[in-house]
Short mmCIF file of C-alpha atoms in Angstrom, two decimals:
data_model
loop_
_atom_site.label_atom_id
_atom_site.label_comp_id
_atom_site.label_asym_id
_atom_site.label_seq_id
_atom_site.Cartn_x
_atom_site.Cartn_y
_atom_site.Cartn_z
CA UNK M 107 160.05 101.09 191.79
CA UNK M 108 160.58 104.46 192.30
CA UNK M 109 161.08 105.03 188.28
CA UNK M 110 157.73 103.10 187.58
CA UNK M 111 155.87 105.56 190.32
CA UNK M 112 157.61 108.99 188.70
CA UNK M 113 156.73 107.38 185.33
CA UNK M 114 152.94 106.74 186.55
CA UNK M 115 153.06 110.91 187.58
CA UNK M 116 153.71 112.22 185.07
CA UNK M 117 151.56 109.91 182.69
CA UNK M 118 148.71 110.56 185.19
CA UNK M 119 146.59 112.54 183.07
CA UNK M 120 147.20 110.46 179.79
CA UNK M 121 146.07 107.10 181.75
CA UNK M 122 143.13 109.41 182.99
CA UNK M 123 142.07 109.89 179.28
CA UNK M 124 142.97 106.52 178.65
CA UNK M 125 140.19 105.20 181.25
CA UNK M 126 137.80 107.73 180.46
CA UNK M 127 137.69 106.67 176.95
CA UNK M 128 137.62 102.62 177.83
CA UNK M 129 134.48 103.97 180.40
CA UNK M 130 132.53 105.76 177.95
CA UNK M 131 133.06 103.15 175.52
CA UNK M 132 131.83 100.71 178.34
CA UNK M 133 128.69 102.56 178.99
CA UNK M 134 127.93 103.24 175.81
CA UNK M 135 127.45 99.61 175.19
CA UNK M 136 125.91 99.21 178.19
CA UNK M 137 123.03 101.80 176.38
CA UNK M 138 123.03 99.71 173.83
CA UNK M 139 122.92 96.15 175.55
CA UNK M 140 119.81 98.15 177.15
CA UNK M 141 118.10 99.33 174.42
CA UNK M 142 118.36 95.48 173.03
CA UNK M 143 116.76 94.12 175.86
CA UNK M 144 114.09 96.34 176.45
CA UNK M 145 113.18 95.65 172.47
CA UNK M 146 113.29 91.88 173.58
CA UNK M 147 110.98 92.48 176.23
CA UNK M 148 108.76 93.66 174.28
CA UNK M 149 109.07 90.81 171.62
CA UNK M 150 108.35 88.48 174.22
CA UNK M 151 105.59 90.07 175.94
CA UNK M 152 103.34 90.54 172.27
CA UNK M 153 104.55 86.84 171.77
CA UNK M 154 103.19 85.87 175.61
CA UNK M 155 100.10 87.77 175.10
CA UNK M 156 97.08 85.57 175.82
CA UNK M 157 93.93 85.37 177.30
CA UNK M 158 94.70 84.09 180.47
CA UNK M 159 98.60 84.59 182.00
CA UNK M 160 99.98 81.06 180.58
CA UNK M 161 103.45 81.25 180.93
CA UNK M 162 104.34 77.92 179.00
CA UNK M 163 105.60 78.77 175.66
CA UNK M 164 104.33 75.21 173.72
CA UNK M 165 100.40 76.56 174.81
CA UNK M 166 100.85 79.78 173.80
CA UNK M 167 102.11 78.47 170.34
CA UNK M 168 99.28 75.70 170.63
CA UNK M 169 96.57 78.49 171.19
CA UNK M 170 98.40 80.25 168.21
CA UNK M 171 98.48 78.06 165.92
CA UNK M 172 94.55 77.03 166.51
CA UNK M 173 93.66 80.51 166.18
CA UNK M 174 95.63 80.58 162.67
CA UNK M 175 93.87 77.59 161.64
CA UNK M 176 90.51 79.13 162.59
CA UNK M 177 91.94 82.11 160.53
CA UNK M 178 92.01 79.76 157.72
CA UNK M 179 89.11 77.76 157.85
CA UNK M 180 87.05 81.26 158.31
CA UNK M 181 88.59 82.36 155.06
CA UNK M 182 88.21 79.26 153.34
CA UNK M 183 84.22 79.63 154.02
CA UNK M 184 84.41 83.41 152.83
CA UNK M 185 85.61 82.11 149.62
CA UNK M 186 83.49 79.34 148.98
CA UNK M 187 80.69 82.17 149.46
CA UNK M 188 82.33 84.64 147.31
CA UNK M 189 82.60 82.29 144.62
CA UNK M 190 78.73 80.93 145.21
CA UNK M 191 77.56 84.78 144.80
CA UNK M 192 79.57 85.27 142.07
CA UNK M 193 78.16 82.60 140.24
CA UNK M 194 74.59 83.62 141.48
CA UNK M 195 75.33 87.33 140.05
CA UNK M 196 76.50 85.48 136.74
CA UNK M 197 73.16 83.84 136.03
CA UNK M 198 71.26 86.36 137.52
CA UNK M 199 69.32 89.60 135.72
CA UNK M 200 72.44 92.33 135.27
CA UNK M 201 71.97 94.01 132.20
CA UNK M 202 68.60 95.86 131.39
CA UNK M 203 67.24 98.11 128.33
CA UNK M 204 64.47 99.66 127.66
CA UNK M 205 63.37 101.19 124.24
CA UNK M 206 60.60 103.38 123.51
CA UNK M 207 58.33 103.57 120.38
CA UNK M 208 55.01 104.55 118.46
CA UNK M 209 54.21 100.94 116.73
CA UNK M 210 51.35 102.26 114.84
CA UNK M 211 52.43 105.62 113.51
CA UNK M 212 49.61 107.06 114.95
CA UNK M 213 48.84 109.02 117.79
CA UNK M 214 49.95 106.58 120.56
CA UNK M 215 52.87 108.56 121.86
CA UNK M 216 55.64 105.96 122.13
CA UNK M 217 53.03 103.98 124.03
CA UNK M 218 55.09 100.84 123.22
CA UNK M 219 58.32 99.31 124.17
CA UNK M 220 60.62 96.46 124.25
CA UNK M 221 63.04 95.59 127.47
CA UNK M 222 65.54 93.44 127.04
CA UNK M 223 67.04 91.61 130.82
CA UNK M 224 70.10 89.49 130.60
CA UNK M 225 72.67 87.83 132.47
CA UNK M 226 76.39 88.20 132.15
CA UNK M 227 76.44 85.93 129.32
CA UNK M 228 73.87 87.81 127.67
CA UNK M 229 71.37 84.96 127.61
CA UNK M 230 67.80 86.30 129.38
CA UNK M 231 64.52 87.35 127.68
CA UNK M 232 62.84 90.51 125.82
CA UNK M 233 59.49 91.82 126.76
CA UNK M 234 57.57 93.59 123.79
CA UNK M 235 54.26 95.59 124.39
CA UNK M 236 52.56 97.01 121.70
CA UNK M 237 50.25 99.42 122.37
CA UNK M 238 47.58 100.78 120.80
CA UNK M 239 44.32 103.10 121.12
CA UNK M 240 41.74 100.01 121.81
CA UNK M 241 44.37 96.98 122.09
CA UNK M 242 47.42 96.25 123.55
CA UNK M 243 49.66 92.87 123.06
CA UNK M 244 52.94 91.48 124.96
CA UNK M 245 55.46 89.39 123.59
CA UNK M 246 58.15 87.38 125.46
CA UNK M 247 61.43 85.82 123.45
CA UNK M 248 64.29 84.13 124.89
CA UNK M 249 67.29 85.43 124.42
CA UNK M 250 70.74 82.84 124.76
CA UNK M 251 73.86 84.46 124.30
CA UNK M 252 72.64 87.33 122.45
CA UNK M 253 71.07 85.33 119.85
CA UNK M 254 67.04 84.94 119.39
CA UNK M 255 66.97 82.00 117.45
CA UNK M 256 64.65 80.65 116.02
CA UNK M 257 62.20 84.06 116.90
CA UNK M 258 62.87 87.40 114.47
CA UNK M 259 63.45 90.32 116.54
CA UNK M 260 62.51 93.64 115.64
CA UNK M 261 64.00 96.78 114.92
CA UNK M 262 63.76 98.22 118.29
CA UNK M 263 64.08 94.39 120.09
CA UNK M 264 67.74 94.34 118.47
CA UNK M 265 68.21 98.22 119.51
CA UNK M 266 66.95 96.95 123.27
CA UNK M 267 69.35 93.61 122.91
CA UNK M 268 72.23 95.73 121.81
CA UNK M 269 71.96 98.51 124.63
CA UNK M 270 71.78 95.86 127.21
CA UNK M 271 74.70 94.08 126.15
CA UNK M 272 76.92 96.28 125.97
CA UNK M 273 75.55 97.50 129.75
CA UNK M 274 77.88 96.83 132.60
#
């Protein structure tokens, strides 16, 4: 006994290093045991957040899931809108041009003009006025999918179809 107590003396300050290392290690992972339960908390309480302080974890996943489902169903009607307006915007008037002119050669100063409104699929109308110094006459011809048929257009109603088509 007396060997294992002179052996312990004189090893004193090795076992002291010994236990100071095994303690740091210790609270070091206590840190870290720390550090993975406050993150935990913190999980848990943006998980438990609701409007009233439920506790039971099956209605707070309930009241989840019904908001998701809301979530959906609100985008479900945003879509269905989008795509109604985007159809309405495809059939609608998106494409104009205008085009200036003298019809008569005379002294009417561009007086007349031709506008051509489309839709996306270039299918609308053109407006012609000619103007002159006593008269003045308006023409109207469909226009589907760029194409006049069976009505001629003039010079400056195919300059007017061409500059709105090619408008975006």
């Amino acid at each position: 006994m007396s060997d294992f107590n002179a052996t312990l003396v004189e090893n004193l300050a090795y076992i002291f290093i010994f236990l100071g290392i095994i303690i740091a290690a210790l609270i070091g992972f206590v840190i870290s045991l720390e550090t993975r339960l406050s993150q935990m908390k913190k999980r848990y309480r943006q998980i438990m957040m609701t409007d009233d302080d439920s506790s039971n974890v099956q209605q707070i996943l309930i009241k989840h899931g019904e908001k998701i489902t809301a979530v959906i169903d609100s985008e479900e009607k945003l879509t269905a809108e989008l795509n109604r307006i985007k159809d309405l915007m495809t059939h609608s008037i998106n494409r104009v041009a205008v085009v200036r002119f003298n019809a008569f050669h005379d002294d009417t100063a561009e007086l007349s003009y031709c506008i051509a409104l489309l839709d996306a699929e270039n299918s609308g109308v053109i407006i012609s006025s000619l103007n002159g110094r006593d008269f003045s006459r308006s023409y109207v011809k469909p226009i589907v999918k760029g194409d006049s048929t069976p009505y001629k257009l003039t010079k400056e109603e195919e300059q007017a179809l061409r500059d709105a088509s090619v408008a975006k």
